[in-house]
Coordinates of C-alpha atoms in Angstrom, one line a residue:
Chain A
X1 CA -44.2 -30.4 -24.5
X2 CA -44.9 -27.5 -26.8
X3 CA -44.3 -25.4 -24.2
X4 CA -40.8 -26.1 -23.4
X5 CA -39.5 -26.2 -26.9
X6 CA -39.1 -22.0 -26.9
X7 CA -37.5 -22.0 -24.1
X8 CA -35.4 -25.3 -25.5
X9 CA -34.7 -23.2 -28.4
X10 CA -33.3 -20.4 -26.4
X11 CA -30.9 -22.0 -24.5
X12 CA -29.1 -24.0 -27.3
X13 CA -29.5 -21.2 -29.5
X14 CA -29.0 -18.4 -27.9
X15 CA -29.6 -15.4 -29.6
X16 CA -26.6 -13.6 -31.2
X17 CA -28.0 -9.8 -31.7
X18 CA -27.0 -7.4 -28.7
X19 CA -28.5 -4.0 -28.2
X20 CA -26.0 -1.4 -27.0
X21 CA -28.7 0.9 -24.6
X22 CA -27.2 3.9 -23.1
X23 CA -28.7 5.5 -20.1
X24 CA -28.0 8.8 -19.2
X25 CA -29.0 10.1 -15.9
X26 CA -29.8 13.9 -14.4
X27 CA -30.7 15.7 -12.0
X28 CA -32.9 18.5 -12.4
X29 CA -33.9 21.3 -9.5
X30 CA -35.4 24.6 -9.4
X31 CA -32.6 26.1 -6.9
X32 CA -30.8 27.0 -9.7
X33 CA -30.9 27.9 -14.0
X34 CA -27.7 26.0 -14.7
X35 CA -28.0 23.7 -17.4
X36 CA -25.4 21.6 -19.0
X37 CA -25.1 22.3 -22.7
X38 CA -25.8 18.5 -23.6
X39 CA -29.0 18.7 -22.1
X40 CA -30.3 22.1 -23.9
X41 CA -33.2 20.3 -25.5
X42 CA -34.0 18.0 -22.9
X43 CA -34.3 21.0 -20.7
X44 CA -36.6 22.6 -22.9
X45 CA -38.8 19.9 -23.6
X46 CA -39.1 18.9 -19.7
X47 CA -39.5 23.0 -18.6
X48 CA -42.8 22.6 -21.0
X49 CA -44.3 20.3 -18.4
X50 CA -42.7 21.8 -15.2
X51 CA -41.1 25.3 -15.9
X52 CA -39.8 25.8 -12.5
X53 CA -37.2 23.1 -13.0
X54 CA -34.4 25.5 -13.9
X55 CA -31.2 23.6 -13.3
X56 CA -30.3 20.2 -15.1
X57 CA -27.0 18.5 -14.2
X58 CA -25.9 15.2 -16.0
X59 CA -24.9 12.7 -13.4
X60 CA -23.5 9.8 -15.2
X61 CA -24.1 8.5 -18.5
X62 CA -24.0 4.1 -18.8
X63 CA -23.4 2.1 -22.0
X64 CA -23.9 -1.9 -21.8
X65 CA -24.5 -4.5 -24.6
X66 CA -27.0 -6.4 -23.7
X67 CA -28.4 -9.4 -25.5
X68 CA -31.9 -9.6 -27.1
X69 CA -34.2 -11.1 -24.2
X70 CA -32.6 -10.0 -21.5
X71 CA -32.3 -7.5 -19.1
X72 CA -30.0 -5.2 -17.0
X73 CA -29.8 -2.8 -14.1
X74 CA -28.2 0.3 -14.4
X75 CA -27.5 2.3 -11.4
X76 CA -28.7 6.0 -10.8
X77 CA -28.3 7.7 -7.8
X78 CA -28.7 6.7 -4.2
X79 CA -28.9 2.9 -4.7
X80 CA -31.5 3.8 -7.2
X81 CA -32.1 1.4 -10.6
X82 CA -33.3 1.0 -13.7
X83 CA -34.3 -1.9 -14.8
X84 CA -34.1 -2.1 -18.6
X85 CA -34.6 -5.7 -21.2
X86 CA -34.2 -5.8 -24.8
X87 CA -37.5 -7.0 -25.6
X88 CA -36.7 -6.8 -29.7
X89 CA -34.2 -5.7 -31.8
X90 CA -34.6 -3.3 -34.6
X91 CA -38.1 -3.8 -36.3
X92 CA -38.9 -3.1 -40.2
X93 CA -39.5 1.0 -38.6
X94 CA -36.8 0.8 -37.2
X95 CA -37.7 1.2 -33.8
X96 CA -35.7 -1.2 -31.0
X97 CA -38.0 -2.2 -28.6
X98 CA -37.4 -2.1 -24.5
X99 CA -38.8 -2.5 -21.7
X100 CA -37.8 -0.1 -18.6
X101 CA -38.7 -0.2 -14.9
X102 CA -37.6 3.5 -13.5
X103 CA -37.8 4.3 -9.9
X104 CA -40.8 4.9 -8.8
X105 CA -42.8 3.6 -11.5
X106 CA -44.2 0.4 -13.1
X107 CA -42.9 -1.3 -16.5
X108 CA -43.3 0.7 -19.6
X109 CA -42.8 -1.1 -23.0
X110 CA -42.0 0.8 -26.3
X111 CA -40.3 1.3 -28.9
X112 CA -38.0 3.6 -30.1
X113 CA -35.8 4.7 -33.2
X114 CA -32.2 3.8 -32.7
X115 CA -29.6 6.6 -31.3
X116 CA -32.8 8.9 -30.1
X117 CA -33.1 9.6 -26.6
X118 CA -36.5 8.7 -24.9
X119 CA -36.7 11.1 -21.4
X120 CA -38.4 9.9 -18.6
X121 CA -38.9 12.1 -14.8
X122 CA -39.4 9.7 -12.6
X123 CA -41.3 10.8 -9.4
X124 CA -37.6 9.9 -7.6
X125 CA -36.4 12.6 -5.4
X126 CA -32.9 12.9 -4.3
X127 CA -32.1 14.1 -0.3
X128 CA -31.5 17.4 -1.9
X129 CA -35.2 17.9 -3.6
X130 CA -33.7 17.0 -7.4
X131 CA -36.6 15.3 -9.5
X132 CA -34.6 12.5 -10.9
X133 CA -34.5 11.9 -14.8
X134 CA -33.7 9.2 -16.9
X135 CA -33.1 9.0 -21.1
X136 CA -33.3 6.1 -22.8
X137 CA -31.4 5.4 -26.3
X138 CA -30.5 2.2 -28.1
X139 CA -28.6 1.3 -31.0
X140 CA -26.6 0.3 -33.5
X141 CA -28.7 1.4 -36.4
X142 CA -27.2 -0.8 -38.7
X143 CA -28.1 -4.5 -39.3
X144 CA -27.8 -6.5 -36.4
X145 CA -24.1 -8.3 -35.9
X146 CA -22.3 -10.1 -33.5
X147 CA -20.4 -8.3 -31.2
X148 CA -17.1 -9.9 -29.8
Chain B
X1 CA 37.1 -15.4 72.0
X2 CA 36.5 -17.0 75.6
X3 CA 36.1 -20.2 74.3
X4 CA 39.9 -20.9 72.8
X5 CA 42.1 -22.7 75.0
X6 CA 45.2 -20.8 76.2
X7 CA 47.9 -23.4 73.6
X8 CA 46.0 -21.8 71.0
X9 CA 46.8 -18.1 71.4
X10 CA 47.3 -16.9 68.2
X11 CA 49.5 -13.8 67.0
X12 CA 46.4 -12.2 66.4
X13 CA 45.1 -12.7 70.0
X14 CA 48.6 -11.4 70.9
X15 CA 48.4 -8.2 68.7
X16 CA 45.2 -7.7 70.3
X17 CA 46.5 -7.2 73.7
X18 CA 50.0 -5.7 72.9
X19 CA 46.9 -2.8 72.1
X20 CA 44.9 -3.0 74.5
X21 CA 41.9 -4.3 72.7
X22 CA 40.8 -7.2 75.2
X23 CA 38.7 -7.5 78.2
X24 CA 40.4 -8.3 82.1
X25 CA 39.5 -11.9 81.3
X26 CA 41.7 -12.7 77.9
X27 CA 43.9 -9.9 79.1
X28 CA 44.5 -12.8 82.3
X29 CA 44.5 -15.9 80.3
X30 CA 47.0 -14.2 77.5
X31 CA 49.5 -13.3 80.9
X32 CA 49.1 -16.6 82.3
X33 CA 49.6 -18.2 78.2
X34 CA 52.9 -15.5 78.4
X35 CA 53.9 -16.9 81.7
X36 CA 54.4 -20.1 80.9
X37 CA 55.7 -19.1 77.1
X38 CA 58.4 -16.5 78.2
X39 CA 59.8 -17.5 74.4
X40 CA 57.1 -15.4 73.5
X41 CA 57.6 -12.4 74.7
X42 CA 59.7 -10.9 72.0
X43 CA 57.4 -11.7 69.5
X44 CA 55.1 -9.6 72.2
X45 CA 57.3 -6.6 71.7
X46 CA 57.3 -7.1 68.2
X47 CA 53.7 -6.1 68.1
X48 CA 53.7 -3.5 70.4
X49 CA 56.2 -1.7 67.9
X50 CA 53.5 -2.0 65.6
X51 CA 50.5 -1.0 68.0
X52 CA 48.4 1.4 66.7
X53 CA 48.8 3.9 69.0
X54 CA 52.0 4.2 67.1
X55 CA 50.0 5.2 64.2
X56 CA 51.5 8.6 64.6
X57 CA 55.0 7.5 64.4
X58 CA 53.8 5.4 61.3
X59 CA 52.5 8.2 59.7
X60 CA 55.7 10.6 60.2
X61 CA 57.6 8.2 58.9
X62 CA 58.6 8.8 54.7
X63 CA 59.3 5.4 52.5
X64 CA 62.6 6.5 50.8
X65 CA 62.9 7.8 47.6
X66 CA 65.7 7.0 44.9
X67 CA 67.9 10.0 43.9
X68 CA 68.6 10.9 39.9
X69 CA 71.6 8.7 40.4
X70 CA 69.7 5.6 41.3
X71 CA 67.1 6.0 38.8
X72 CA 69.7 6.5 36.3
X73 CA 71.1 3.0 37.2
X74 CA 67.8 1.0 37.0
X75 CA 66.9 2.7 33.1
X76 CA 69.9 1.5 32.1
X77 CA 69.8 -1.5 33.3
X78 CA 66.3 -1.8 31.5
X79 CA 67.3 -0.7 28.4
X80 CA 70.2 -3.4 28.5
X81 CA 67.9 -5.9 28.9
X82 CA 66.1 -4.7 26.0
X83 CA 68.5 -4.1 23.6
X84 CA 71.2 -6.6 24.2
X85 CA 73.8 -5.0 21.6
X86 CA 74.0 -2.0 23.5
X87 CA 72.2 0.9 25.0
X88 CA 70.0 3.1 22.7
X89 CA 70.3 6.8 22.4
X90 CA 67.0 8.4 22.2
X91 CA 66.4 9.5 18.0
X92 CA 67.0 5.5 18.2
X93 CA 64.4 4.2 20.1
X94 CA 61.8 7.2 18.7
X95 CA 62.8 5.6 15.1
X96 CA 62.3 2.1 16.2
X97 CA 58.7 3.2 17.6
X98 CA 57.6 4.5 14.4
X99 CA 58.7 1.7 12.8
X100 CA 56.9 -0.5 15.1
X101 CA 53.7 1.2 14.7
X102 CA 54.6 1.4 10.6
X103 CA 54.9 -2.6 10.7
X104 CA 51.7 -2.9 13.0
X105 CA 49.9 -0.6 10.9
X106 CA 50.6 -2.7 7.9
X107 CA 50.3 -5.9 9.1
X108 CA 46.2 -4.8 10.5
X109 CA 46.1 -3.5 6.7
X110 CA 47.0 -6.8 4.7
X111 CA 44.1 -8.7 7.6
X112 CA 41.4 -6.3 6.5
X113 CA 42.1 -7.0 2.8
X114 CA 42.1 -10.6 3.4
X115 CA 38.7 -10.4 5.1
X116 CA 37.7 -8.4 2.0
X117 CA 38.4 -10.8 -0.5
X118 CA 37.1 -13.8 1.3
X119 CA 34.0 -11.8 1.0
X120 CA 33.8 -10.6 -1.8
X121 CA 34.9 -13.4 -4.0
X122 CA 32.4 -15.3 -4.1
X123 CA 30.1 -12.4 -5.6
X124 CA 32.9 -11.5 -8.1
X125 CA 33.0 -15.2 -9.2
X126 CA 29.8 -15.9 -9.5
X127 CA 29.2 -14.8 -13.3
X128 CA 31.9 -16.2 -14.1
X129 CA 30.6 -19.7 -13.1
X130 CA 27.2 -18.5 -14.7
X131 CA 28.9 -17.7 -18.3
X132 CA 30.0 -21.0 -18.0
X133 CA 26.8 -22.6 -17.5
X134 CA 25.9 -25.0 -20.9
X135 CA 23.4 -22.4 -22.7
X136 CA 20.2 -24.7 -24.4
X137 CA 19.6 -23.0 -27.8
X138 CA 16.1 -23.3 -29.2
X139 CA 16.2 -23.2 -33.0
X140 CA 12.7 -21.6 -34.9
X141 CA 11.2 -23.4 -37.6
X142 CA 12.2 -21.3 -40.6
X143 CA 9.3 -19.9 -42.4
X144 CA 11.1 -17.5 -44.5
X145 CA 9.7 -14.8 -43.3
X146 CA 12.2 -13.4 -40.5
X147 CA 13.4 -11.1 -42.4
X148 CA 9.8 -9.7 -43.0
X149 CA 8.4 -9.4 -39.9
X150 CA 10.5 -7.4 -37.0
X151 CA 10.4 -9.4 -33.5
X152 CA 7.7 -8.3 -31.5
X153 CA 8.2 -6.6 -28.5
X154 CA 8.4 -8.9 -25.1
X155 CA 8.0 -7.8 -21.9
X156 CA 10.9 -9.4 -19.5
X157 CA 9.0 -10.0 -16.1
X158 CA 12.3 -10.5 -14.4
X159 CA 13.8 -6.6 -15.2
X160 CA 13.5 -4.0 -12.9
X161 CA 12.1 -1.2 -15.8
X162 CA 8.7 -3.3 -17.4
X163 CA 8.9 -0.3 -19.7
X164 CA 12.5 -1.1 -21.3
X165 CA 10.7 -3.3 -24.2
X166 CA 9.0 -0.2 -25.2
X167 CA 11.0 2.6 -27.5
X168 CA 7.3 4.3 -27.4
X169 CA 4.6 3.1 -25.2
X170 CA 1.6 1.7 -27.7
X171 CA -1.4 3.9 -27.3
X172 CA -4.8 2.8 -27.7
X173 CA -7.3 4.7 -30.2
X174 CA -11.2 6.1 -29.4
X175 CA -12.3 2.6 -31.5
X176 CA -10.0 0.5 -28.9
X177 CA -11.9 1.4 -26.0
X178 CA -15.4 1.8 -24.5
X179 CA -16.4 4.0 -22.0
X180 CA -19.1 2.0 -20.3
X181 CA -20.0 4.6 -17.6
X182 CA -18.9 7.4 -17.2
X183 CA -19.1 10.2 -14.3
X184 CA -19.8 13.8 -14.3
X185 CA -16.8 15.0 -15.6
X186 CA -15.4 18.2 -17.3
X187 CA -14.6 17.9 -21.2
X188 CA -11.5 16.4 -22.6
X189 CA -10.4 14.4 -19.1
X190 CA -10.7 11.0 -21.3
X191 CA -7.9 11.7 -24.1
X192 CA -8.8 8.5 -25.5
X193 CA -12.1 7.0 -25.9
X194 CA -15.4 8.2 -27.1
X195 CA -17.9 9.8 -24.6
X196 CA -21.3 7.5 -25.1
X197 CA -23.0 10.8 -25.6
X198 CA -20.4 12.6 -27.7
X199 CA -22.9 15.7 -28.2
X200 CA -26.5 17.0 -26.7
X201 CA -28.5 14.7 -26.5
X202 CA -30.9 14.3 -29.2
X203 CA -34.7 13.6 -28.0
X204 CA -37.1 11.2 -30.0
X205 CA -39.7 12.4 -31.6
X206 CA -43.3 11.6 -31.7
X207 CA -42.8 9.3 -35.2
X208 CA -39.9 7.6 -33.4
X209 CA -41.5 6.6 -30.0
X210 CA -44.5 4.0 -30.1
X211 CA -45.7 3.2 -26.2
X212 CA -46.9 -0.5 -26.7
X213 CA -47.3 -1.5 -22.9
X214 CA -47.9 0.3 -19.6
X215 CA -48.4 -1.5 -16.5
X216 CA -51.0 0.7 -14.5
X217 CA -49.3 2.4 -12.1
X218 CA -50.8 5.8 -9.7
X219 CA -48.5 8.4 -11.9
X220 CA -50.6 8.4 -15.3
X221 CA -54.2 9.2 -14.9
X222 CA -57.4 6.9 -14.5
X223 CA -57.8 6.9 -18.6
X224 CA -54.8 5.3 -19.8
X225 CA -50.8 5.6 -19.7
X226 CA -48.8 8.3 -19.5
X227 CA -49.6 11.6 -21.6
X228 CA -46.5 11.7 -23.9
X229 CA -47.2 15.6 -25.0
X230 CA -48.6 18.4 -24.3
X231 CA -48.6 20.3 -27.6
X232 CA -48.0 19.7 -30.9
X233 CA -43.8 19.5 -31.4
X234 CA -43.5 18.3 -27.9
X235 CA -40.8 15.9 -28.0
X236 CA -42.3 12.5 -26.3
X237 CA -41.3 11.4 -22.8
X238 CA -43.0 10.0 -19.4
X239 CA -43.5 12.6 -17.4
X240 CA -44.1 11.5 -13.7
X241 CA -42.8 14.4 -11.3
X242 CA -43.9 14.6 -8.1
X243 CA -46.0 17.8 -7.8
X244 CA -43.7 20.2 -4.9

């Protein structure tokens, strides 16, 4: 019996705080040095761990609002996903907590401060030999409200 | 032809053997039907006048053709029984053709128009009946504020232009809409609407990114998770490529 009242509790009181997580997802090869200027840093930061990935290309960048508790799938490329849940909303650091499922690897929970990117390079690679990368960023910042 | 009994010898059976046309038989039995029909035998020489092996003769021969004079005669004769008061000179009868063809010519015109209206009436009436069509009239409760407030626009489904309510069209702003995915695409395609990553994207860092739960998985190594950095300043992030 004490066991069901959570789960009671969530479904006639749903919870009203959404997360807004944003995926954005690229491409990056060593066939070429063209980067696009949004991903400067992010192609500095991942040439650190592989410098012969020279050319970063942003594919498609994803918003959705989803609420605390539950999950979503964004899609990447070639009928790849990424499975990402709100696990918690904004803590007392600040930090939103997720937890993402990228291709090719198992779940990874963490936190992160609001409107920062969190980079992941999957071990995904496209038909064309492009390591597939995904960043991570959830928000708002500000206190929690219901969206409409 | 053997089988007809000599009382029935036809002219036809006789114009066959005034030419010759019959065999010694019927040639016997149409002498022996002449024998004892002497009356006959004019109307024998009747048809060998017109034997064909007179055809020459036949063809020699002209029918005969009226003169001027005669033909005269037989136009005005025609033209008295047309024209009872006396015989038309010829401006006369050219006038009376126009005219007929005038008269004809209108009478084909006044049809057409009549087939015209009886078409068209019932189009060009049709408002009319419409505008006279009792016209319910819906009265607002007045709220004093009329005068305040301008009509809002309405789209009429019915008219042709869905744009005709609509002085300027109403344009959404960037905080009316959001992009939730958006392609690879050059800058300043969406006019309207904010691009989820307006600028570069800007990376955690270490202080913002706490890694609270890794399943294991083959990409980190044997001691733990994933190795977030690799030198002081590194900005955090899984890094799981597959060696080339």
């Amino acid at each position: 019996m004490l066991n069901i009242f959570p789960s009671l509790m969530l479904i006639l009181c749903p919870a009203e705080d959404s997360v807004r997580v944003t995926v954005v997802v690229v491409l990056a090869t060593s066939e070429n040095d063209v980067i696009d200027p949004k991903l400067a840093d992010l192609a500095k930061e991942v040439q650190k761990r592989d410098p012969k990935l020279t050319g970063f290309k942003l594919m498609t960048t994803e918003g959705k609002s989803i609420p605390v508790g539950e999950s979503h799938k964004f899609e990447l490329v070639e009928k790849q996903e990424l499975k990402v849940k709100v696990e918690k909303p904004k803590d007392g650091n600040g930090r939103i907590s997720l937890t993402i499922k990228p291709p090719g690897l198992e779940n990874i929970t963490y936190g992160c401060t609001c409107d920062k990117f969190f980079p992941v390079v999957t071990p995904h690679r496209t038909k064309a030999g492009e390591v597939l990368i995904v960043a991570v960023m959830a928000k708002p910042c500000a206190a929690a409200k219901k969206e409409n | 032809m053997n089988a007809l009994p000599p009382d029935e010898f036809s002219e036809e059976m006789l114009a066959a053997y005034a030419d010759g046309e019959l065999d010694a038989l019927d040639r016997t039995r149409v002498e022996q039907w002449l024998a004892d029909h002497p009356e006959m035998m004019d109307e024998l020489r009747v048809q060998r006048e017109l034997s064909a092996s007179n055809a020459a003769l036949w063809d020699a021969a002209e029918p005969p053709e009226p003169n001027a004079a005669t033909w005269a005669v037989v136009r005005q004769e025609i033209e008295a029984e047309l024209c009872p008061l006396g015989p038309a000179s010829g401006d006369q009868s050219r006038i009376h053709r126009v005219a007929g063809w005038l008269l004809g010519s209108l009478a084909i015109s006044g049809v057409a128009a009549a087939i015209g209206w009886v078409a068209f009436a019932s189009t060009l009436r049709q408002p009319a009946i419409e505008s006279h069509k009792p016209t319910e009239v819906v009265r607002r409760p007045e709220t004093g504020l009329e005068t305040a407030i301008a009509p809002a626009p309405r789209l009429i489904s019915d008219s042709p232009d869905l744009l005709a309510a609509f002085a300027v069209l109403p344009m959404s702003t960037d905080d009316d809409v959001i992009l939730d995915r958006v392609p690879r695409l050059c800058d300043g395609c969406l006019p309207i609407g904010r691009h989820p990553v307006p600028g570069m994207l800007e990376l955690a860092s270490v202080d913002d990114v706490y890694l609270e739960e890794v399943n294991p998985s083959p990409a980190w190594p044997t001691s733990g998770g994933p190795k977030m950095t690799t030198a002081p300043g590194d900005a955090p992030m899984i890094f799981a490529a597959k060696p080339r």
